Amino acid sequence: MNNTRVILKQRAEGIPREQDFELLHAPAARPGAGELLCETRYLSLDPYLRGQISGRHISGAVNVGELMGGEAVSRVIESRADGFEQGDIIAAHSGWQSHPVVQAATARKLNPALGPLSTLLGILGMPGLTAYAGMTRLADLQAGDTVVVSAASGPVGSMVGQIAKRHGCRSVGIAGSEEKCRWTVAQAGFEHCINYKTETLRDGLKRACPDGINVYFDNVGGDTLQACMEQLALGARVILCGLMAQYNTDDIPPGPNPGLIIRARATVRGLVVYDHEDLRPEFEQQVSHWLQQGQLSYKEDLAEGLQGAPGLFCRLMRGENFGKAIVRVAE
Amino acid sequence: MNNTRVILKQRAEGIPREQDFELLHAPAARPGAGELLCETRYLSLDPYLRGQISGRHISGAVNVGELMGGEAVSRVIESRADGFEQGDIIAAHSGWQSHPVVQAATARKLNPALGPLSTLLGILGMPGLTAYAGMTRLADLQAGDTVVVSAASGPVGSMVGQIAKRHGCRSVGIAGSEEKCRWTVAQAGFEHCINYKTETLRDGLKRACPDGINVYFDNVGGDTLQACMEQLALGARVILCGLMAQYNTDDIPPGPNPGLIIRARATVRGLVVYDHEDLRPEFEQQVSHWLQQGQLSYKEDLAEGLQGAPGLFCRLMRGENFGKAIVRVAE
């Protein structure tokens, strides 16, 4: 049995290019005691992987010549670990490969009844949990709040807005195309979505949030964060979650002036999803229920096969994806 | 009866100079209905007044030709308002003048038994309440926390450290001279005080806070805030209170990168003392008790007479004061 792998061929400067990656074929490894041989079904591509290439993400680094990282949903084809059987569906950070050998201790058994397998990497997976933890634990949501989220058509952003709506809040998205904005309003039910490419964000925010922003969930940093911080309402809460604006640079750019936080008496919190693993059972039950009731919209941007992973990842890092970036590795 | 006033003669660029102010003498006004004619005893000089000169402080603006603002403790010499009598001691934002006429509705009657009159502008006044509100409402103090505060020998900073100590925390100060650092440790009981003029703040923080900073109370902004944000422990709380580093500039400089907040899962809050007026009775009772038990240290930097106000204010804005800047206007 062959294992197809994608390694980092050269370290990207700026936005990654397809030629930074290389597809390799080799016999699959044999599982040792406590290990699982798996067949990858779906692989998640997420912006934090860019930070791994730069060696500055919390979750670790990927060096030249090494396997690209990332979470995948896989089927166990041979188990040498207690508690796992052939046919089990698991999630693991097994990276860009078709037949990984996974330490059972690092695998999480999934319940395929929760939703379609690919959603276990999206609204029912890490991005969904990120949004859920931010909204239920950090945002101190109040009915009537105006909640703004950047990257609004992405898996985190679209869930943030939909959860906010369920709490009686007004959801305002920020996205980078008319198509994304249309989907965010028409499908995900946001009140507004500002296309920052056709109007300045400051103008859009003033129009969509005439009484200021009560909650801002930031997936971006940079100028987007600055513009939102300027429009905070008194007592606003800001959740810092992603830094898309700086993942492609080696610089650490400065942030907004602290006077903006003082002026709004704002509370600004950093969110790292790994801290909220204990919330996962509640989150899965709740989101699966909403999904099965047809009350949640989500959008996926699928690539076919591992050979499609570099291209989709590069589109993701250019902000050209539309929806959760997922590679279908095997049916 | 003459009223001596200090007006803004020209708008300062950068650090204010004594010639930016002018001393004028004119007959005192007569109090109308609902007003009090007062004799100023002590006048408080605070960094926020620099923001009023720039026209960008929450509390209002001072234009050229206008009376300089500021809180004072005064004695009522003629009352035309119910509830106030000749001889009452009041606090009011009556500014740099010797015989103000004050709207009774804006005056707060003081209890001189709480402590020496001048402390009603310092540890028992606005700076003390600022520290008390920040520490008891926003800092979520836990015994064992390492609490860092900038401008540590000032009225806010020295109270922050002393309140933290009473909660079982380690207090670490940041100040700009050996004399200030010595006082902060020997008199106010801080564990450490870093002199940022003789050692880089980053090195000092690493040495004084080997396990990181749990709570940072910022009176300064700028490079000091940046250095402290780089040393936050997981779950740190940051209270943004003052912006000394930018009061003397017309620029709005950027702040720390948001990634520092995410990495530490920090909570950053803006503090404006006016929001915490409801805490004042508890604060006065508590701090007065500590003071009368001899359990609090404080330092005052006194100027004699209104003619001394411009010089002391300029020293304050150069960071050359040592302790709470107060003008003794009359005994």
XYZ file of C-alpha atoms in Angstrom:
662
model
C 0.000 0.000 0.000
C 1.374 3.393 -1.008
C 1.320 6.528 1.102
C 1.116 9.783 -0.847
C 2.611 12.712 1.038
C 3.029 16.435 0.452
C 6.164 17.961 1.914
C 7.384 21.530 2.210
C 9.977 21.915 -0.559
C 10.989 25.456 0.171
C 10.048 27.954 2.799
C 7.657 30.536 1.415
C 8.409 34.203 1.653
C 5.197 36.138 1.434
C 2.245 34.288 -0.036
C 3.021 30.582 -0.639
C 3.238 29.276 -4.225
C 2.411 25.801 -5.500
C 6.078 25.127 -6.261
C 6.855 25.455 -2.546
C 5.349 21.969 -2.101
C 6.209 18.518 -3.472
C 4.104 15.364 -3.835
C 5.946 12.129 -2.909
C 4.933 8.478 -3.082
C 6.369 5.752 -0.840
C 5.166 2.559 0.779
C 2.962 3.188 3.780
C 4.519 2.536 7.180
C 3.355 -0.364 9.362
C 1.592 0.536 12.610
C 3.444 -0.343 15.828
C 1.917 -1.038 19.217
C -0.500 1.726 20.182
C -0.713 2.956 16.602
C -3.324 3.071 13.867
C -2.864 2.760 10.120
C -5.440 5.029 8.538
C -6.824 6.113 5.217
C -7.334 9.852 5.040
C -10.776 10.947 3.876
C -10.768 14.711 4.294
C -7.895 17.064 5.072
C -8.436 20.509 6.552
C -6.471 23.502 5.254
C -6.357 26.382 7.683
C -4.565 29.733 7.845
C -2.579 28.717 10.952
C -0.547 26.340 8.726
C 1.106 29.402 7.256
C 2.342 30.213 10.746
C 3.801 26.715 11.025
C 5.801 27.337 7.835
C 7.161 30.516 9.415
C 7.910 28.568 12.580
C 5.900 30.895 14.757
C 2.599 29.178 15.449
C 1.622 27.853 18.874
C 1.025 24.403 17.365
C 4.577 23.894 16.084
C 6.750 24.365 13.011
C 7.096 22.674 9.606
C 10.635 22.718 8.219
C 11.784 22.230 4.641
C 11.605 18.538 3.712
C 8.967 17.789 6.333
C 5.373 16.684 5.939
C 2.869 19.523 5.865
C 0.688 19.531 8.977
C -3.033 19.778 9.371
C -6.025 17.999 10.837
C -7.692 15.189 8.892
C -10.675 12.899 9.189
C -9.607 9.329 8.478
C -10.840 5.749 8.543
C -8.871 3.223 10.577
C -7.748 0.345 8.318
C -5.591 -1.427 10.882
C -5.623 -0.922 14.637
C -2.914 -1.937 17.061
C -4.383 0.099 19.884
C -7.052 -0.674 22.469
C -10.285 1.164 21.945
C -9.953 1.513 18.174
C -11.170 -0.881 15.504
C -10.939 -1.167 11.768
C -13.574 1.066 10.254
C -13.554 3.655 13.048
C -13.604 7.262 11.898
C -11.074 9.445 13.683
C -9.691 12.965 13.676
C -5.954 13.474 14.047
C -3.313 15.996 13.120
C -1.900 13.568 10.583
C -1.061 16.144 7.917
C -1.015 16.049 4.142
C -0.791 12.286 3.502
C -3.095 9.564 2.280
C -2.181 6.672 4.612
C -0.798 7.961 7.898
C 0.219 5.930 10.899
C -1.289 7.726 13.868
C -0.519 7.402 17.577
C -3.838 6.314 19.028
C -3.255 8.599 22.007
C -3.391 11.599 19.669
C -6.487 10.429 17.774
C -10.026 11.408 18.610
C -12.799 8.981 17.685
C -15.574 10.715 15.779
C -19.284 10.072 15.692
C -20.181 10.083 11.981
C -23.843 10.518 12.905
C -23.118 14.125 13.929
C -23.038 15.330 10.330
C -21.382 14.853 6.938
C -17.744 13.767 7.388
C -16.340 16.955 5.890
C -18.224 19.118 8.407
C -16.254 17.421 11.192
C -13.388 19.604 9.947
C -15.547 22.705 9.611
C -18.595 23.812 11.525
C -18.532 20.610 13.607
C -14.770 20.690 14.020
C -12.016 23.046 15.058
C -13.349 26.166 13.281
C -16.826 25.580 14.665
C -15.509 25.036 18.180
C -13.451 28.209 17.839
C -16.543 30.246 17.028
C -18.621 28.498 19.683
C -16.052 29.002 22.447
C -15.551 32.640 21.504
C -19.250 33.411 21.428
C -20.328 31.425 24.486
C -17.304 31.932 26.740
C -15.582 35.177 25.832
C -18.048 37.485 24.102
C -20.489 38.052 26.982
C -23.227 38.328 24.309
C -26.280 40.416 25.112
C -29.450 40.383 23.025
C -29.412 43.403 20.751
C -25.618 43.535 20.464
C -24.120 44.423 17.118
C -21.594 41.661 16.446
C -19.009 42.207 13.715
C -16.844 39.405 12.340
C -14.141 39.441 9.687
C -13.602 36.624 7.171
C -17.369 36.287 7.504
C -17.947 33.616 4.863
C -15.243 31.383 6.311
C -15.972 28.508 8.674
C -15.235 30.480 11.862
C -16.802 33.731 10.711
C -20.011 32.243 9.387
C -20.530 30.337 12.636
C -19.804 33.429 14.727
C -22.510 35.358 12.923
C -25.032 32.530 13.073
C -24.462 31.892 16.780
C -24.741 35.629 17.468
C -28.068 35.690 15.630
C -29.369 32.862 17.792
C -28.594 35.044 20.815
C -30.730 37.863 19.460
C -27.802 39.888 18.133
C -27.330 41.758 14.853
C -24.569 40.107 12.816
C -22.431 42.220 10.505
C -19.837 40.496 8.347
C -16.698 41.702 6.601
C -15.619 39.853 3.463
C -13.638 40.451 0.291
C -16.040 39.814 -2.612
C -19.627 40.434 -3.636
C -20.185 36.707 -3.902
C -19.021 36.132 -0.318
C -21.100 39.034 0.972
C -24.203 37.822 -0.857
C -23.863 34.336 0.619
C -23.240 35.707 4.104
C -26.476 37.707 4.056
C -28.728 35.479 1.936
C -27.641 32.074 3.240
C -26.071 32.624 6.650
C -28.611 35.283 7.641
C -26.294 38.176 8.542
C -27.973 41.599 8.596
C -25.137 43.156 6.608
C -21.869 42.193 5.025
C -19.307 44.847 4.110
C -17.204 44.239 1.001
C -13.945 45.931 1.997
C -12.757 45.813 -1.596
C -15.511 48.061 -2.914
C -15.909 50.469 0.008
C -13.612 51.615 2.798
C -14.160 49.555 5.890
C -14.560 52.663 8.056
C -17.455 53.913 5.927
C -19.038 50.488 5.818
C -18.826 50.071 9.584
C -20.329 53.500 10.216
C -23.224 52.638 7.952
C -23.805 49.110 9.263
C -23.117 49.891 12.931
C -24.449 53.413 13.545
C -24.376 52.843 17.324
C -20.923 51.273 17.271
C -19.690 47.714 17.563
C -20.550 45.806 20.738
C -18.635 42.641 19.893
C -15.872 42.290 17.315
C -14.544 38.810 16.516
C -11.258 39.283 14.686
C -9.845 36.681 12.318
C -7.567 39.071 10.498
C -5.645 41.686 12.516
C -3.975 44.518 10.599
C -6.016 47.350 9.103
C -9.275 45.481 9.652
C -8.699 45.292 13.386
C -7.663 48.952 13.439
C -10.838 50.070 11.650
C -13.071 48.028 13.945
C -11.326 49.265 17.102
C -12.103 52.818 15.996
C -15.827 52.025 15.928
C -16.242 50.267 19.265
C -19.259 51.090 21.399
C -18.798 51.725 25.122
C -18.136 48.458 26.926
C -17.309 46.586 23.732
C -15.762 43.135 23.758
C -13.119 42.205 21.217
C -12.054 38.613 20.605
C -8.701 38.228 18.897
C -8.565 34.892 17.146
C -6.692 35.046 13.846
C -4.047 37.155 12.176
C -4.545 36.529 8.459
C -3.158 39.983 7.656
C 0.265 39.040 8.979
C 0.578 35.286 8.324
C 2.290 35.960 4.998
C 4.909 38.341 6.372
C 7.954 37.832 8.512
C 7.406 41.194 10.162
C 5.444 41.569 13.344
C 3.468 44.706 12.547
C 2.222 46.935 15.373
C -1.402 46.955 16.491
C -3.999 49.572 17.355
C -3.221 52.343 19.818
C -4.190 51.366 23.397
C -6.165 54.603 23.715
C -8.903 53.010 21.595
C -9.384 50.340 24.258
C -9.424 52.909 27.064
C -11.872 55.182 25.246
C -14.363 52.344 24.734
C -13.688 50.739 28.145
C -13.362 47.678 25.992
C -12.403 44.166 27.004
C -10.024 42.509 24.539
C -9.363 38.789 24.839
C -7.107 36.330 23.063
C -8.758 33.098 21.904
C -6.891 29.852 21.283
C -9.233 26.969 20.540
C -7.009 24.373 22.210
C -7.938 25.876 25.583
C -11.591 24.969 25.103
C -11.448 21.227 24.446
C -13.710 20.652 27.466
C -16.490 22.442 25.616
C -16.443 19.976 22.716
C -19.225 17.571 23.841
C -21.690 20.408 24.430
C -20.606 22.066 21.194
C -20.989 18.899 19.094
C -24.413 18.135 20.493
C -25.657 21.679 19.991
C -24.264 22.297 16.522
C -25.197 18.837 15.266
C -28.746 19.500 16.412
C -28.917 22.853 14.621
C -27.421 21.273 11.515
C -29.917 18.427 11.473
C -32.741 20.915 11.881
C -31.492 22.695 8.794
C -30.789 25.826 10.818
C -27.131 26.325 9.916
C -25.555 27.274 6.606
C -21.999 26.462 5.704
C -19.887 26.692 2.625
C -17.021 24.413 1.581
C -14.287 24.964 -0.949
C -13.186 21.437 -1.917
C -10.055 20.304 -3.729
C -9.887 16.772 -5.142
C -6.942 14.636 -4.073
C -3.723 15.544 -2.276
C -2.320 16.886 -5.542
C -4.930 19.633 -5.189
C -3.830 20.628 -1.676
C -1.028 23.076 -2.562
C -3.207 24.993 -5.013
C -6.100 25.305 -2.577
C -3.757 26.288 0.262
C -2.246 29.052 -1.868
C -5.732 30.314 -2.792
C -6.643 30.247 0.908
C -3.609 32.359 1.761
C -4.530 34.830 -0.980
C -8.051 35.027 0.467
C -9.474 33.622 -2.758
C -11.134 30.575 -1.229
C -14.854 30.746 -0.623
C -15.831 28.678 2.397
C -13.961 26.107 4.452
C -10.901 24.838 2.538
C -10.991 21.041 2.493
C -9.156 18.431 0.455
C -11.146 15.307 -0.407
C -8.366 12.721 -0.236
C -10.559 9.631 -0.630
C -14.296 9.033 -0.745
C -11.263 89.755 47.200
C -8.937 88.849 44.361
C -8.992 85.649 42.356
C -5.626 84.490 41.014
C -5.956 82.358 37.878
C -3.583 80.529 35.575
C -4.634 80.415 31.927
C -3.233 78.613 28.915
C -1.294 81.259 27.020
C -0.226 79.146 24.107
C -0.906 75.599 23.102
C 2.086 73.393 23.842
C 3.670 71.305 21.156
C 5.541 68.473 22.736
C 6.399 68.874 26.397
C 4.789 72.013 27.896
C 7.016 74.931 29.020
C 6.378 77.414 31.801
C 5.900 80.242 29.294
C 2.853 78.407 27.898
C 0.967 79.606 30.988
C 0.081 83.022 32.406
C -0.856 84.129 35.928
C -3.693 86.702 36.078
C -5.286 88.593 38.962
C -8.852 89.909 38.941
C -11.624 90.455 41.463
C -13.305 87.195 42.462
C -16.775 86.607 41.019
C -19.845 86.653 43.244
C -21.692 83.368 43.703
C -25.174 83.178 42.167
C -28.040 80.960 43.299
C -26.871 77.368 43.595
C -23.233 78.407 43.630
C -20.381 78.424 46.130
C -17.550 80.913 46.475
C -14.532 78.931 47.573
C -10.937 79.304 48.608
C -8.713 76.705 46.997
C -6.485 74.799 49.399
C -4.844 72.154 47.238
C -4.830 71.757 43.457
C -4.127 68.439 41.782
C -1.880 68.268 38.708
C -2.376 65.132 36.643
C -1.114 63.850 33.296
C -4.612 63.887 31.764
C -4.442 67.706 31.769
C -1.936 67.423 28.925
C -4.647 65.643 26.943
C -7.025 68.539 27.643
C -4.484 70.954 26.138
C -4.383 68.761 23.025
C -8.188 68.690 23.014
C -8.347 64.939 23.029
C -9.126 63.902 26.576
C -12.441 62.362 27.577
C -12.907 65.063 30.212
C -12.836 68.005 27.798
C -10.506 70.562 26.230
C -8.664 73.694 27.398
C -8.227 76.316 24.687
C -5.778 79.200 24.556
C -6.928 81.993 26.890
C -8.937 79.622 29.052
C -8.443 78.644 32.681
C -6.379 75.504 33.156
C -8.500 72.622 34.473
C -7.948 70.244 37.326
C -9.459 69.002 40.537
C -8.999 70.971 43.740
C -9.851 70.690 47.404
C -11.367 73.949 48.619
C -13.066 75.554 51.597
C -16.464 77.147 51.074
C -16.357 80.810 52.084
C -19.853 81.721 50.904
C -22.650 79.316 50.086
C -25.734 80.118 48.050
C -26.694 76.461 47.702
C -28.695 74.144 49.935
C -26.634 71.513 51.652
C -23.403 73.517 51.764
C -22.224 75.851 54.480
C -19.356 78.195 55.004
C -16.380 76.167 56.155
C -17.321 73.002 54.286
C -14.471 71.273 52.520
C -15.292 70.262 48.972
C -13.712 68.735 45.896
C -14.508 70.203 42.496
C -12.961 70.502 39.062
C -12.441 74.195 39.658
C -9.062 74.452 37.940
C -5.996 76.599 38.532
C -7.496 79.481 40.509
C -7.456 80.666 44.081
C -11.086 81.768 44.596
C -13.391 79.870 42.268
C -17.153 80.104 42.089
C -18.350 76.512 41.886
C -21.730 75.115 40.868
C -22.830 73.248 43.977
C -24.190 70.459 41.782
C -20.651 69.722 40.582
C -19.073 69.856 44.054
C -18.534 66.880 46.283
C -18.505 67.456 50.036
C -15.453 65.889 51.635
C -14.962 64.359 55.036
C -11.717 65.898 56.335
C -11.508 63.145 58.940
C -10.595 60.655 56.198
C -7.007 61.886 56.035
C -4.797 64.938 55.439
C -6.480 67.336 52.997
C -3.853 66.844 50.313
C -4.397 63.074 50.268
C -7.985 63.707 49.181
C -6.401 64.528 45.813
C -4.054 61.532 45.908
C -4.429 58.144 47.506
C -7.838 59.113 48.921
C -8.897 60.855 45.710
C -9.056 60.250 42.008
C -5.682 58.488 41.638
C -6.411 56.243 44.593
C -9.874 55.393 43.282
C -8.329 54.629 39.893
C -5.956 52.107 41.432
C -8.642 50.671 43.701
C -11.178 50.212 40.886
C -8.588 48.649 38.608
C -7.363 46.221 41.242
C -10.706 45.254 42.751
C -12.919 45.313 39.648
C -10.801 44.643 36.584
C -7.653 42.772 37.594
C -9.218 39.532 38.853
C -6.340 39.350 41.349
C -5.267 35.940 42.583
C -2.921 35.400 45.528
C 0.547 34.731 44.177
C 0.087 36.829 41.036
C 3.019 38.880 39.840
C 1.595 42.378 39.392
C 3.606 44.901 37.381
C 2.820 48.614 37.350
C 4.465 51.474 35.506
C 4.936 54.944 37.006
C 5.248 52.978 40.233
C 6.122 55.831 42.569
C 3.209 57.922 41.348
C -0.113 58.097 43.188
C -1.843 55.485 41.011
C 1.142 53.171 40.676
C 2.105 53.135 44.332
C -1.490 52.327 45.324
C -1.719 49.579 42.701
C 1.339 47.872 44.145
C 0.237 48.268 47.735
C -3.280 46.967 47.054
C -1.813 44.023 45.130
C 0.407 43.213 48.101
C -2.608 43.175 50.395
C -4.092 40.526 48.091
C -1.053 38.302 48.500
C 0.512 39.286 45.193
C 4.126 40.130 44.295
C 4.371 43.778 43.239
C 6.961 44.825 40.665
C 7.303 48.490 39.810
C 8.731 50.346 36.840
C 10.121 53.833 37.447
C 12.635 56.235 35.985
C 15.169 56.954 38.728
C 17.068 55.186 41.486
C 15.439 57.446 44.045
C 11.944 56.481 42.863
C 12.857 52.789 42.773
C 14.338 52.907 46.264
C 11.217 54.539 47.680
C 8.934 52.081 45.886
C 10.692 49.098 47.444
C 11.719 50.493 50.848
C 8.610 52.553 51.618
C 5.788 51.166 49.507
C 6.888 47.570 49.978
C 7.218 46.447 46.357
C 9.326 43.298 45.852
C 11.210 44.903 42.971
C 11.342 48.123 41.056
C 12.979 48.295 37.623
C 14.779 51.505 36.710
C 14.200 51.612 32.955
C 16.854 54.299 32.596
C 19.691 52.103 33.812
C 18.640 48.728 32.372
C 16.488 47.693 29.424
C 12.949 47.049 30.544
C 12.916 43.646 28.815
C 15.906 42.458 30.823
C 14.515 43.870 34.029
C 11.150 42.200 33.522
C 12.742 38.835 32.768
C 14.746 39.077 35.955
C 11.918 40.336 38.184
C 9.180 38.188 36.631
C 10.789 34.856 35.702
C 7.352 33.205 35.378
C 5.872 36.085 33.423
C 3.498 38.876 34.323
C 0.042 37.915 35.610
C -1.317 41.441 35.894
C 0.048 44.548 34.211
C -1.393 47.931 35.155
C -0.318 50.386 32.473
C -0.039 54.110 33.109
C 2.257 54.782 30.208
C 1.610 53.022 26.876
C 4.330 53.140 24.229
C 7.491 51.046 24.584
C 6.711 50.215 28.204
C 3.418 48.606 27.264
C 5.107 46.767 24.401
C 7.825 45.320 26.664
C 5.294 44.187 29.267
C 3.011 42.591 26.677
C 5.964 40.492 25.523
C 6.352 39.047 29.039
C 2.754 38.155 29.837
C 2.055 34.837 31.528
C -0.778 32.636 30.257
C -4.128 34.101 31.229
C -2.660 37.499 32.050
C -4.807 40.529 32.679
C -3.766 43.937 31.403
C -5.385 47.152 32.596
C -4.869 50.126 30.312
C -5.211 53.292 32.321
C -2.810 56.010 31.193
C -0.858 56.979 28.110
C 1.976 59.143 29.423
C 4.163 58.106 26.496
C 1.887 59.831 24.012
C 0.375 62.764 25.929
C 3.123 65.063 24.672
C 2.723 64.165 20.994
C 0.068 64.971 18.458
C 0.590 61.603 16.789
C -1.412 58.556 17.707
C 1.314 55.912 17.728
C 0.439 52.259 17.100
C 0.271 49.703 19.900
C 1.482 46.158 20.454
C 0.761 43.435 17.927
C -2.498 41.594 18.712
C -0.643 38.279 18.499
C 0.807 39.013 21.951
C -2.702 39.017 23.402
C -3.626 35.807 21.611
C -0.427 34.025 22.656
C -1.017 34.803 26.325
C -4.806 34.330 26.154
C -4.734 37.664 27.869
C -7.626 39.887 28.856
C -6.968 43.570 28.188
C -9.326 46.168 29.640
C -9.633 49.916 29.413
C -10.047 51.760 32.715
C -11.631 55.189 33.071
C -12.075 56.192 36.689
C -15.271 58.165 36.051
C -17.067 54.850 35.471
C -16.411 53.749 39.048
C -17.859 56.599 41.075
C -20.201 54.126 42.790
C -17.170 52.482 44.384
C -16.098 55.670 46.151
C -17.740 55.141 49.573
C -16.223 51.669 49.944
C -12.887 52.932 48.636
C -12.764 55.913 51.013
C -13.620 53.813 54.029
C -11.085 51.135 53.167
C -8.183 53.371 52.217
C -8.792 55.777 55.089
C -8.668 52.822 57.457
C -5.375 51.574 56.014
C -3.964 55.068 56.136
C -4.938 55.604 59.758
C -3.380 52.253 60.653
C -0.142 53.472 59.105
C -0.292 50.721 56.489
C -0.023 52.856 53.368
C 2.885 54.889 52.062
C 2.465 57.802 49.729
C 4.698 60.480 48.332
C 3.773 64.032 47.410
C 5.593 66.543 45.235
C 4.318 69.909 46.443
C 4.577 73.313 44.777
C 3.840 76.426 46.801
C 1.217 78.793 45.411
C -0.434 78.974 41.998
C 2.681 80.643 40.604
C 4.367 77.256 41.146
C 1.780 75.303 39.177
C 3.225 75.733 35.642
C 6.691 74.652 36.758
C 5.449 71.579 38.585
C 3.151 70.650 35.697
C 6.068 70.841 33.253
C 8.188 68.673 35.545
C 5.295 66.201 35.766
C 5.092 65.990 31.993
C 8.836 65.410 31.790
C 8.477 62.602 34.349
C 10.667 64.529 36.782
C 8.148 64.773 39.596
C 8.486 62.346 42.468
C 5.109 61.466 43.929
C 1.690 63.015 43.517
C 1.984 66.513 42.006
C 0.029 68.923 44.182
C -0.040 72.698 44.426
C -0.583 74.101 47.900
C -2.643 77.177 47.048
C -3.507 78.201 50.602
C -2.976 76.656 54.025
